[in-house]
XYZ file of C-alpha atoms in Angstrom:
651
model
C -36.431 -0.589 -4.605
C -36.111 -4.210 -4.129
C -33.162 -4.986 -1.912
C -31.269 -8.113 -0.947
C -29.323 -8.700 1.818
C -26.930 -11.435 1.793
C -25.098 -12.295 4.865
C -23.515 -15.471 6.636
C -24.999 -14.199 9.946
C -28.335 -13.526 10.825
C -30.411 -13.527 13.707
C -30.656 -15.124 16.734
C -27.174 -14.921 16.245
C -25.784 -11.628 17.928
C -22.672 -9.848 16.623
C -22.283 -6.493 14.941
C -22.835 -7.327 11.437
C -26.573 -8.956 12.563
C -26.998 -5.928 14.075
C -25.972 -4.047 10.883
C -28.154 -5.785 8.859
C -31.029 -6.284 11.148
C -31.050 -2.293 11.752
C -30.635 -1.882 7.693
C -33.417 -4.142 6.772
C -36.019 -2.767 9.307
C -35.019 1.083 8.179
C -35.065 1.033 4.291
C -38.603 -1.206 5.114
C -39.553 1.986 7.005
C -39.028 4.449 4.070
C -41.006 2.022 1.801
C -38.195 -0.208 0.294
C -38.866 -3.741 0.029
C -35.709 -6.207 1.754
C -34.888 -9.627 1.843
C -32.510 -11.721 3.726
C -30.372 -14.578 2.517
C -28.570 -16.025 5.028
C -28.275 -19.437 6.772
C -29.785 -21.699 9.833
C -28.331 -24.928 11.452
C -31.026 -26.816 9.505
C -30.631 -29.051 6.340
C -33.572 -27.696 4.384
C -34.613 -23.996 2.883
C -36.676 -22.094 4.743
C -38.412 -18.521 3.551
C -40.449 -16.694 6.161
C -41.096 -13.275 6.922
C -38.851 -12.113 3.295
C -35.847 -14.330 5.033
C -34.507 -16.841 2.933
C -32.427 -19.809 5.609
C -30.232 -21.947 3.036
C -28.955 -25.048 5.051
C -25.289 -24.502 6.857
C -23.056 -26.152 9.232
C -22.271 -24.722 12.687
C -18.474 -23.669 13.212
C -18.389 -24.558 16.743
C -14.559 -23.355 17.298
C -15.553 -19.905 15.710
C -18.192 -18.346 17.671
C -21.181 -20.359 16.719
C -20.937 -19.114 12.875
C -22.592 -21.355 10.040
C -20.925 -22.134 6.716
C -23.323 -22.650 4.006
C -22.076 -23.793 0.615
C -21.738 -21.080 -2.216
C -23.658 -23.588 -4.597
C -27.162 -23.252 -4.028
C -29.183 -25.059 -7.226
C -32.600 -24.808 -5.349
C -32.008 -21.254 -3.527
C -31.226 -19.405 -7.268
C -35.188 -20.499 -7.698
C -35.997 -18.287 -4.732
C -33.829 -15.441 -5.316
C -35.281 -15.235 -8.856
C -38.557 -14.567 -7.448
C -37.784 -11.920 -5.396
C -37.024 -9.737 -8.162
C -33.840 -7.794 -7.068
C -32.809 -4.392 -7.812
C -29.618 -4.588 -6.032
C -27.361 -7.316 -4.540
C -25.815 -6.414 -1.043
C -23.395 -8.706 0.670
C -22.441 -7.999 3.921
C -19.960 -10.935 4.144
C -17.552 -13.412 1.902
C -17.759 -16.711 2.990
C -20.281 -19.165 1.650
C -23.337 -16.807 1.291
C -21.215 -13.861 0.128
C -20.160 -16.157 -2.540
C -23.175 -17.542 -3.673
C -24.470 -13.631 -3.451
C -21.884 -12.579 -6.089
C -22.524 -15.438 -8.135
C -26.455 -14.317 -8.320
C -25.305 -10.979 -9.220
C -23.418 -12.248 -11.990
C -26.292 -14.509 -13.458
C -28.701 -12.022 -12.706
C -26.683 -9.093 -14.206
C -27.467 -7.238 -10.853
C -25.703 -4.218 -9.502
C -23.594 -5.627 -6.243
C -23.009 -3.801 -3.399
C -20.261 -4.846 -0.542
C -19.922 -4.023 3.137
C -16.443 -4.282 4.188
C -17.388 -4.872 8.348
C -14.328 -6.552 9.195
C -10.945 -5.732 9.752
C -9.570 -9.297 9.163
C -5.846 -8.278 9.533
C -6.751 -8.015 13.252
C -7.542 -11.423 13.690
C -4.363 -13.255 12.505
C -3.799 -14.723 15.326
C -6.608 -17.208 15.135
C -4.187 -18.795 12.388
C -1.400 -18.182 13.668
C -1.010 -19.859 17.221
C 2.522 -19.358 17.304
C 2.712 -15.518 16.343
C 5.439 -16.151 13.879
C 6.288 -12.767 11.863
C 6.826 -14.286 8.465
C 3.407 -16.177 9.023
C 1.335 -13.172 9.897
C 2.755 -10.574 7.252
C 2.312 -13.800 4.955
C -1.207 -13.469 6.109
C -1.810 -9.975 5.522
C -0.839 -9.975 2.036
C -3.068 -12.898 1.236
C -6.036 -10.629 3.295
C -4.970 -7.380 1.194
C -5.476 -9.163 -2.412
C -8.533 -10.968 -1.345
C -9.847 -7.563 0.229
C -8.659 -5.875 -3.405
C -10.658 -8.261 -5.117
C -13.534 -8.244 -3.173
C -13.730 -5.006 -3.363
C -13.012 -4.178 -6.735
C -15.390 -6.970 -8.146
C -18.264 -4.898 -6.890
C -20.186 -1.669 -7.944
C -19.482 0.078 -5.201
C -18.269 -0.580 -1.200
C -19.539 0.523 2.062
C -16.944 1.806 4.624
C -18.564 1.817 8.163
C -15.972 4.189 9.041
C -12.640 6.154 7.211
C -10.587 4.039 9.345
C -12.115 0.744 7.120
C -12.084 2.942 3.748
C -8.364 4.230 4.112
C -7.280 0.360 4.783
C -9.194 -0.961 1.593
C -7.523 1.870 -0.250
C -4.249 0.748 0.887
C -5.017 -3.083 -0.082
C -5.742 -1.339 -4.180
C -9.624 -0.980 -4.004
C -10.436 0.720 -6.966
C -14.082 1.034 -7.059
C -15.456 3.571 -5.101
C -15.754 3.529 -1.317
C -18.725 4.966 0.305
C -18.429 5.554 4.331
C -21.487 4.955 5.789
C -21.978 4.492 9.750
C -23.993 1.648 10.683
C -27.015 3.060 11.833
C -28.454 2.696 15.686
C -31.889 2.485 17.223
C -31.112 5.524 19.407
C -34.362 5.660 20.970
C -33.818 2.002 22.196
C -30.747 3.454 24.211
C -32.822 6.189 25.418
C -32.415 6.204 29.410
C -35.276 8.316 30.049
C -37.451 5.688 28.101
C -35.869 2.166 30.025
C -37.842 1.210 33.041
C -35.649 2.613 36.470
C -36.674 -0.537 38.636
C -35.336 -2.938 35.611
C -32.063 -0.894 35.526
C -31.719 -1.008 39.406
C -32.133 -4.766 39.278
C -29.155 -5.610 37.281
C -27.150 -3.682 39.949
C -28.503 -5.606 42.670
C -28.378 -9.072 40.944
C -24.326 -8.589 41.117
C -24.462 -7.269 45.083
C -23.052 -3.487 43.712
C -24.422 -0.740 45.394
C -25.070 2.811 44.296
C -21.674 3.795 45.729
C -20.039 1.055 43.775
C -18.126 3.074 40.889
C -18.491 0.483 37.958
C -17.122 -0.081 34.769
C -18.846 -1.866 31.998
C -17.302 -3.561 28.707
C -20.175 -4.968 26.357
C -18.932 -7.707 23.693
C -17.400 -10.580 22.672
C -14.928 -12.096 24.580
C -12.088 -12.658 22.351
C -8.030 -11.677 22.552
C -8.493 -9.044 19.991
C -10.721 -7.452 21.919
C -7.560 -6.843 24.855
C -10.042 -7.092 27.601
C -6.641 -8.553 29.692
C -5.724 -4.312 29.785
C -8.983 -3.576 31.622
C -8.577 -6.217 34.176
C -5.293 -5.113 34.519
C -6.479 -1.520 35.108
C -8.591 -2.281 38.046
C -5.688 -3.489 39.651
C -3.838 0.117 39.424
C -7.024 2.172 40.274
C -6.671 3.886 43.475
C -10.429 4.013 44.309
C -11.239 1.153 46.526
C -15.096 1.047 44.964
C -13.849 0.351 41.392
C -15.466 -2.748 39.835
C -15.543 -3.954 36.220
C -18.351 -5.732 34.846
C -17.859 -7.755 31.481
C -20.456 -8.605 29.365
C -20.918 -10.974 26.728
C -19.614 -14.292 25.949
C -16.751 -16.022 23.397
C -13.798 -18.392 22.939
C -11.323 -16.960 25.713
C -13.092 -16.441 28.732
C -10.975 -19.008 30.669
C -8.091 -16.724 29.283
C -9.547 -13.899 30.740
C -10.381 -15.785 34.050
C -6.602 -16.646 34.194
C -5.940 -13.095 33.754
C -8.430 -11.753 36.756
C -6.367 -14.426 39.026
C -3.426 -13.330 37.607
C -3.748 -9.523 38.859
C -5.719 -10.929 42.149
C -9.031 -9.182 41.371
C -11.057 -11.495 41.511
C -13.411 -9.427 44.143
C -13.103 -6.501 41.483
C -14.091 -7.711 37.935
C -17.812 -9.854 37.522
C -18.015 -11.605 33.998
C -21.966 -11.243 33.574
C -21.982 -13.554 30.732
C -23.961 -13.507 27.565
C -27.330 -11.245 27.276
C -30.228 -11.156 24.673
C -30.003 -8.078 22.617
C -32.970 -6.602 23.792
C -31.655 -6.248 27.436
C -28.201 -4.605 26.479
C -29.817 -0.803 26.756
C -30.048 -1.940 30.588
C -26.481 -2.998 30.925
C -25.207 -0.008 29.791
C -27.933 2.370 31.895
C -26.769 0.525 35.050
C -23.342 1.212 35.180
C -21.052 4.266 35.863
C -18.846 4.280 32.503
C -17.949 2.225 29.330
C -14.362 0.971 28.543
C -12.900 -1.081 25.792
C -9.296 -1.562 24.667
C -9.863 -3.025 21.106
C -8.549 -1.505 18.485
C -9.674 -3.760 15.967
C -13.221 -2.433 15.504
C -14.467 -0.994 12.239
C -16.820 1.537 13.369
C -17.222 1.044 17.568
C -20.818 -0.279 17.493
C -20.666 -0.225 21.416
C -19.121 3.116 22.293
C -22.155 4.384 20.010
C -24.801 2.566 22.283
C -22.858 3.251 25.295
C -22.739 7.128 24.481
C -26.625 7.155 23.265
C -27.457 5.753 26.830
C -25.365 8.676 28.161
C -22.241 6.836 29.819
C -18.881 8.706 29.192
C -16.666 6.294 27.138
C -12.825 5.568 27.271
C -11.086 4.170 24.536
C -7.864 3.417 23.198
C -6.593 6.141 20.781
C -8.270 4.770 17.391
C -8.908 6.399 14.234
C -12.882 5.066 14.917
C -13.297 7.188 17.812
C -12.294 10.410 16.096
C -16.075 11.780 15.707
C -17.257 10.082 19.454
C -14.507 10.893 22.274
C -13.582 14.398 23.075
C -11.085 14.059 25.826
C -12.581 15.133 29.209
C -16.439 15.976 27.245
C -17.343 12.661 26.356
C -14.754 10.778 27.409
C -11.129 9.428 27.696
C -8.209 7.850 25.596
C -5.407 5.953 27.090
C -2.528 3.586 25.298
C -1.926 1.474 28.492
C -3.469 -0.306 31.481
C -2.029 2.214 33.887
C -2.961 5.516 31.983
C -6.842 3.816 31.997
C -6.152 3.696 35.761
C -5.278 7.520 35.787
C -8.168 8.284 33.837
C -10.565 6.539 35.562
C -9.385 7.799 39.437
C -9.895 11.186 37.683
C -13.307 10.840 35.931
C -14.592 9.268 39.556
C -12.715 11.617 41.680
C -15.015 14.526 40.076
C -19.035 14.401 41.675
C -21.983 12.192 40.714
C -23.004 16.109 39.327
C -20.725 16.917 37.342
C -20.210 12.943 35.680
C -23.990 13.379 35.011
C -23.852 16.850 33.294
C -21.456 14.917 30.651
C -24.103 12.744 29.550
C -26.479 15.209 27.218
C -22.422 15.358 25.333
C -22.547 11.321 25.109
C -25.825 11.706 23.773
C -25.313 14.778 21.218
C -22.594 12.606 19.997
C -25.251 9.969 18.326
C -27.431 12.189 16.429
C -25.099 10.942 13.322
C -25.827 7.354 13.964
C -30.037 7.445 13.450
C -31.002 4.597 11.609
C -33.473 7.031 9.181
C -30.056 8.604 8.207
C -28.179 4.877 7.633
C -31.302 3.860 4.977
C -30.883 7.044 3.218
C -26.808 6.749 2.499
C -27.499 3.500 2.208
C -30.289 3.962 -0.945
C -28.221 6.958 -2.505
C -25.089 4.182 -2.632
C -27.462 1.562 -4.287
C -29.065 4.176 -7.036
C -25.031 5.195 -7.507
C -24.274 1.697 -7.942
C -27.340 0.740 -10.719
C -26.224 4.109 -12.405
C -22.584 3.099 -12.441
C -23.880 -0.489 -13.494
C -26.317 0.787 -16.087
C -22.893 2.568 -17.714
C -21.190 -0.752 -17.721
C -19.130 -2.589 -20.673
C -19.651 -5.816 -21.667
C -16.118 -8.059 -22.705
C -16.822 -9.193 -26.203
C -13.693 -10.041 -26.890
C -10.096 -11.398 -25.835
C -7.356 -11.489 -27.906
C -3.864 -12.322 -26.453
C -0.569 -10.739 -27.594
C 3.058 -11.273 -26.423
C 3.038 -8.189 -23.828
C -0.639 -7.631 -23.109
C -4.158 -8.414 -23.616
C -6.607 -6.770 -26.209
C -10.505 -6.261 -25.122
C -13.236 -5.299 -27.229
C -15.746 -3.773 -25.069
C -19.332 -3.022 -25.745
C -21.975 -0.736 -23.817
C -25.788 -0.738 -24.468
C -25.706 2.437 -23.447
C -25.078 4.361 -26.304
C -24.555 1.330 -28.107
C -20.821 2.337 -27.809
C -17.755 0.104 -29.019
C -14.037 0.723 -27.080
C -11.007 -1.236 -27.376
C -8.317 -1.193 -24.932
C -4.932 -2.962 -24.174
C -4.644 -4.734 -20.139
C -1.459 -6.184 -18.921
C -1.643 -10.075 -18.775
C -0.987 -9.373 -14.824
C -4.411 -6.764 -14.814
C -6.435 -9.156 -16.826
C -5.666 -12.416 -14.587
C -6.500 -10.333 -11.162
C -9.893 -9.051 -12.422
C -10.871 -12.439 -13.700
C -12.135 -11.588 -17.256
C -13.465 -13.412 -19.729
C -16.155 -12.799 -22.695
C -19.550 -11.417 -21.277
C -17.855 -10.121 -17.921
C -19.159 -6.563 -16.718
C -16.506 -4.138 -16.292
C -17.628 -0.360 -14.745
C -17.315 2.181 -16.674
C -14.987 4.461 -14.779
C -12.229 1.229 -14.585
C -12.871 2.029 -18.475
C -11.964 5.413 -17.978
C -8.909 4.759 -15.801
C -7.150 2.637 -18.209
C -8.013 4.295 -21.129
C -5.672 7.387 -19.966
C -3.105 4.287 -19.124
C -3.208 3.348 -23.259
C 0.076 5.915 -24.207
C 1.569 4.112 -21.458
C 1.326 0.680 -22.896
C 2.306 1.840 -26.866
C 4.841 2.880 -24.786
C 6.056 -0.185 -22.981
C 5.963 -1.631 -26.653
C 8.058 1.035 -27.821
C 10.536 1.094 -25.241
C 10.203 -2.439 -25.495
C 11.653 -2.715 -29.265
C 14.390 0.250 -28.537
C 16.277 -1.634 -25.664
C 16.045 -4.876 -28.099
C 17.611 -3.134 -30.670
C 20.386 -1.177 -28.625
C 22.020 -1.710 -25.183
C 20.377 0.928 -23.136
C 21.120 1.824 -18.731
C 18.193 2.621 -16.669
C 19.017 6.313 -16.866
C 18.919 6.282 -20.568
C 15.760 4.437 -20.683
C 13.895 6.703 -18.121
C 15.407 9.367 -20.309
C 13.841 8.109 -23.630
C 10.333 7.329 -21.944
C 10.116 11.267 -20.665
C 12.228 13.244 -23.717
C 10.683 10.466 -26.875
C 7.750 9.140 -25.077
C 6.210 11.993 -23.195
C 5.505 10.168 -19.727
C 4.857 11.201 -16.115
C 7.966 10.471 -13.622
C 6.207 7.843 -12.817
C 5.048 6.176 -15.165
C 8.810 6.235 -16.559
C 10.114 5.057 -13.389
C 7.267 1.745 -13.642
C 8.734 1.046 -17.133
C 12.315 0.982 -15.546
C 12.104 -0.932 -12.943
C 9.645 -3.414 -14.845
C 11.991 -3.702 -17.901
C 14.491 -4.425 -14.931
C 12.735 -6.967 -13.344
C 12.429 -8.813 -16.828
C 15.844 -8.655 -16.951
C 15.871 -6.874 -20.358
C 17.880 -4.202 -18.923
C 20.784 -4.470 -16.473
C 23.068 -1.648 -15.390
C 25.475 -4.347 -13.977
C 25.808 -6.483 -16.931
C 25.620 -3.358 -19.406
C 28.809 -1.908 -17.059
C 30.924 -5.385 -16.900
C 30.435 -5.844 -21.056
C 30.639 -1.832 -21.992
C 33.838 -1.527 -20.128
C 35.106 -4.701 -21.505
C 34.929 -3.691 -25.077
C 36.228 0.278 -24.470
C 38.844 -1.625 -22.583
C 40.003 -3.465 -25.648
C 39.258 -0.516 -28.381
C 41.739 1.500 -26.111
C 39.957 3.453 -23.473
C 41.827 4.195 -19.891
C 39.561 2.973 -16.715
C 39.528 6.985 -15.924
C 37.638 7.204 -19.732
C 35.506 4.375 -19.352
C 34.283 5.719 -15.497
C 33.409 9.045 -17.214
C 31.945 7.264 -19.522
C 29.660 5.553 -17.507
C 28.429 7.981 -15.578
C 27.137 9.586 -18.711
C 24.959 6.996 -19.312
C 23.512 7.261 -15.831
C 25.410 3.766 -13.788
C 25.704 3.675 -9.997
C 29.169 3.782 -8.854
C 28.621 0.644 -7.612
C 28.498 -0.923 -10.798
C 31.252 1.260 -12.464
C 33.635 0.020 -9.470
C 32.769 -3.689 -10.278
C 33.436 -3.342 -13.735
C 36.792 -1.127 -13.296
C 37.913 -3.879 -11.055
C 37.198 -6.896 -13.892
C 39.489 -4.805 -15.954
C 43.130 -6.498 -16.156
C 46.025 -4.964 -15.713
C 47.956 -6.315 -18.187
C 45.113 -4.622 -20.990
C 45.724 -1.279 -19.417
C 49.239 -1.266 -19.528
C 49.059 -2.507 -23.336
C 46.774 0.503 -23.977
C 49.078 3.118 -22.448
C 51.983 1.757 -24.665
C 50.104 1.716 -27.627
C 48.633 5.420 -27.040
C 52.399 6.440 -25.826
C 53.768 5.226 -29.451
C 51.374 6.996 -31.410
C 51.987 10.619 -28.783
C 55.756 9.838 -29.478
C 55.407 10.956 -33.476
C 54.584 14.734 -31.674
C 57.556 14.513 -29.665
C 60.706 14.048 -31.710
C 61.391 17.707 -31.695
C 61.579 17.680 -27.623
C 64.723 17.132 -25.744
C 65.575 13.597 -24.117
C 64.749 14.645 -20.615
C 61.355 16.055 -22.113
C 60.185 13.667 -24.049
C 59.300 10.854 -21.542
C 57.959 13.249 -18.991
C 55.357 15.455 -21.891
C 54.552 11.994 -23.048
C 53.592 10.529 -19.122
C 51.658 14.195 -18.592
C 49.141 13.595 -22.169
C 48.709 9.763 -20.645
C 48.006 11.007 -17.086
C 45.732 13.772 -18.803
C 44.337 10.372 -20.264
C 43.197 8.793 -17.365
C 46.114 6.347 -17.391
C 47.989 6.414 -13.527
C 50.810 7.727 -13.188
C 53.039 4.492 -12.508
C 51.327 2.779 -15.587
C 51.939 6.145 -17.555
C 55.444 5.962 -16.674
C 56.309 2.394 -17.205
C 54.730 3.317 -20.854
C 56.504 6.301 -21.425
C 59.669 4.206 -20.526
C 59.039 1.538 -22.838
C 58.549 3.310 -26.353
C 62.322 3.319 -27.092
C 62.727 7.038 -28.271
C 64.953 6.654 -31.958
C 67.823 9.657 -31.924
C 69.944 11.841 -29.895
C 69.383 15.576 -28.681
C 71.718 16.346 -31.532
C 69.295 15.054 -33.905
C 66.430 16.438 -31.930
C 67.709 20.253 -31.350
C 68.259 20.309 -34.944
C 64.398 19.009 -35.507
C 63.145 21.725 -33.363
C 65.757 24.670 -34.590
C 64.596 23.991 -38.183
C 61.328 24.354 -36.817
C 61.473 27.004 -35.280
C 62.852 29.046 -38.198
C 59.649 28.571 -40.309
C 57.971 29.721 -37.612
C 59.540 33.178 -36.872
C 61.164 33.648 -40.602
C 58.344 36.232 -41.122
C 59.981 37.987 -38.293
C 62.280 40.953 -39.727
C 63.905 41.911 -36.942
C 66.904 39.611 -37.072
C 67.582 40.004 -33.127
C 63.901 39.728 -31.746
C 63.606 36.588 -33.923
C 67.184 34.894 -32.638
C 65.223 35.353 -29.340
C 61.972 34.006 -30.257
C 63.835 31.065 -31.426
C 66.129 30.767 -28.337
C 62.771 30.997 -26.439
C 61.122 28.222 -28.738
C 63.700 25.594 -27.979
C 63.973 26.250 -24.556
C 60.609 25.402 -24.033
C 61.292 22.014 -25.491
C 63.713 21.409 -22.836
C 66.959 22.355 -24.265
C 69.154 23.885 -22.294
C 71.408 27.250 -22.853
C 74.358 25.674 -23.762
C 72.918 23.490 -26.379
C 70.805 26.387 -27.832
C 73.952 28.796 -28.248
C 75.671 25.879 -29.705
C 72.884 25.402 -32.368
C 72.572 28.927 -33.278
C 76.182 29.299 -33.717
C 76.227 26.380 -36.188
């Protein structure tokens, strides 16, 4: 397979991803795969040599020495041409990494990304100030550039499930492949460095074999929190502690302020910047390894410190789940002074038993051989030409009100789809005619089609008819047949557009009840039915006048008064107040109505009403004495009282 690898950093430059890519290249050469670089120099002209392609860039002095090359490259598209790619792999996504997808595109290659970085760590950088709003403004912009980065590509490479979990969290899509960076283990191997070498590093910084020393290998930056190992030395109880640092970056004076800071100066040696070549010595010549970063995507250097056999101690990180077993090959802490613990325990054991942990350290590598990285590595690049091979082609765009309509085409099977995208999906993916879209992003929004003749649908229903949230969700699971949530996205998107509103649906629905004649208590009930927070059902009771409700009761007491004539005077009022209470009128409005209807005739009138009543009801009756008492009974009940019945009855 013809591989190439495109990358904004290359050698002499020395940083994990050049090591990534370095160890990559030399690997997949080794099992007969033929790789080329595309990267950048501080020249002005292209240079190819050795199947490394330099395209002219501009140092970044501020920024660790990087180069910035510009993503239009007229004369470099001649050279990449000629190599005859299989596969596209960018490693990063500045200049070069933009140019690289832009080759992948024109050549209608497969593209491959390596997520190395976790950018979200290194905020700060912009951010001087280490204002709140500015960083989480930051790491929204970092999570839809990640998203797209990602899900513009065939497939992505995770160095660890630490980086693949947090690209799944930004909305990658496509899949996500972990694969370790691989290591030259044998270059690590102790037993194959030359003893008098090792010895000499000791002795160039004065430390004796006594000396118990600590080594951190990398760049010197704040994310790294190199401050908490200086500040460690200062709690360790062991007078022989020392800390060597190696490497070299933008904050050392930062870190020098910190070493005065803690007054261990006679404790902590900053060694400075090494070729790569000598870094198996650095690590063979000290005691232990130690790093407080958290920021790393796979912990390149606990991997070389373990394969030269040093015991490592780390802060707890999901990278270091597979390389530090607590007390086997090596220590967590959280905090400067836990570090300190750790370390007066691991060098209060003897030189034996520190040395019988290192075949552990080792063990712990076996994962990380680079003969293992170029095989993941070629089994993602066949997945990705497979996936690729199974792409559709956009043929077509047309645009409706709601959503976007694609006609898609796949040589494969000469086969013809057509599918509906929301205007939102089609603008993030950056379609247009003759862009390449994998098949299984197909195959995930083909199952979402129901869903969108269902937004349509649910779409002409609420324009037709006021409808509530609740009633909505309702008619997208009972009418529609949707998930929960899928239901739930139509709510709260219909929402956001405004063409629902529970508030406004309360204020207007309560409103017009209001006026047809309702009580507050009906039009409560009423809205709970249809599903409306309390919230909203309190606002709207409490636009309701006063004046409205007391007109209602009156008008409902009049028409109750017609069933009443037949009651006493003392009855009346009070069965009329009870059937407006039972209304969900108060009871001071129900009163003031009952009060108000101006009742027409006396109890004389009314007894007479309810005795003539009364007879058709027991006449059938033919015992003349049980139906004098089923009458007496009768108008008692309608409030009359002894006198007035015996009176009646006598008459």
């Amino acid at each position: 397979m013809r591989v190439g690898l495109f990358t904004d950093t290359y050698l002499p430059d020395i940083n994990g991803v050049v090591s990534s890519v370095q160890t990559l290249k030399e690997s997949l050469e080794k099992i007969g795969h033929i790789v080329y670089v595309i990267s950048n120099h501080h020249g002005s002209t292209i240079e190819m040599d050795d199947h490394v392609l330099r395209l002219p860039g501009i140092e970044l002095k501020g920024f660790y020495g990087y180069k910035m090359s510009s993503p239009i490259q007229f004369e470099a598209e001649k050279y990449v041409r000629k190599m005859n790619l299989d596969v596209i792999h960018v490693q990063t996504e500045a200049g070069i990494g933009i140019f690289a997808r832009h080759m992948a595109k024109t050549l209608q290659l497969p593209l491959v990304y390596t997520y190395h970085t976790m950018y979200e760590d290194y905020t700060h950088y912009l951010n001087p100030l280490d204002s709140k709003i500015v960083t989480n403004v930051e790491k929204k912009i970092i999570g839809i550039v990640s998203s797209y980065l990602g899900n513009s590509a065939q497939a992505v490479i995770a160095p660890s499930e630490k980086t693949k979990q947090a690209l799944l969290s930004y909305g990658v899509t496509t899949p996500v492949y972990v694969v370790p960076t691989g290591l030259d283990i044998e270059a690590f191997n102790r037993d194959k460095l030359d003893p008098q070498r090792v010895a000499s590093i000791r002795e160039e910084y004065s430390l004796s074999k006594e000396d118990h020393v600590v080594v951190f290998v990398g760049r010197i930056a704040k994310e790294k929190m190199i401050d908490m190992l200086i500040e460690s030395v200062a709690y360790v109880k062991d007078e022989k502690i020392k800390l060597v640092i190696v490497g070299g970056g933008v904050d050392e004076e930062f870190y020098y302020d910190v070493m005065k800071k803690f007054n261990v100066e006679d404790k902590v040696i900053f060694a400075g910047r090494k070729p790569k070549g000598d870094i198996p010595y650095y690590y063979a010549a000290f005691d232990c390894f130690a790093s407080a970063s958290t920021t790393e995507t796979q912990g390149m250097t606990y991997i070389e410190a373990l394969a030269t056999g040093l015991c490592v101690f780390g802060r707890r990180d999901p990278v270091l789940d597979e390389l530090v077993y607590e007390d086997e090959t090596g220590y967590y802490f959280d905090n400067a002074k836990e570090l300190a613990e750790k370390l007066d325990y691991f060098f209060g054991k003897t030189k034996e038993e520190r040395d019988a942990m290192c075949q552990a350290c080792v063990e712990k590598t076996s994962p990380y051989k680079t003969s293992t990285f170029a095989h993941k590595a070629y089994a993602v690049y066949e997945q990705a030409l497979n996936d690729y091979k199974m792409c559709y082609t956009v043929e077509g765009i047309q645009f409706e009100e709601d959503y976007v309509k694609l006609s898609l085409y796949r040589e494969y099977g000469k086969e013809v789809k057509r599918l509906v995208f929301s205007p939102n999906e089609f603008f993030d993916m950056k379609l247009e005619v003759g862009t390449k879209i994998d098949s299984y992003v197909v195959d995930s929004y083909e199952s979402l089609q129901d869903y969108y003749v269902a937004f349509s649908q649910c779409k002409n229903h609420v324009f037709r008819k006021d409808y509530t949230g609740y009633e909505l969700y309702q008619y997208c699971i009972q009418k529609q047949g949707l998930l929960e949530e899928e239901a739930e996205l139509i709510v709260e998107t219909f929402k956001k557009r405004k063409w629902i509103d529970d508030e406004r649906y309360a204020l207007e629905k309560a409103d017009y009840w209001h006026s047809n004649g309702f009580s507050k208590k009906e039009i409560e009930m009423k809205l709970l039915k249809k599903g409306v927070s309390k919230e909203y059902i309190q606002m709207a009771l409490d636009s309701l006048g006063e004046s409205v409700e007391l007109l209602n009761a009156k008008k409902l007491a009049k028409k109750l008064s017609t069933n009443v004539k037949e009651k006493s005077e003392s009855l009346r009022e009070q069965s009329i107040v009870n059937k407006l209470i039972q209304k969900g009128y108060d009871s001071t409005i129900a009163k003031e109505a009952a009060r108000n209807i101006g009742f027409l005739g006396s109890d004389e009138d009314s007894i007479l009403l309810a005795y003539r009543k009364a007879q058709r009801l027991y006449n059938s009756v033919g015992d003349n004495a049980i139906r004098r008492n089923k009458i007496k009974k009768y108008l008692f009940t309608q409030g009359y009282s002894t006198e007035q019945i015996d009176d009646i009855m006598e008459e």
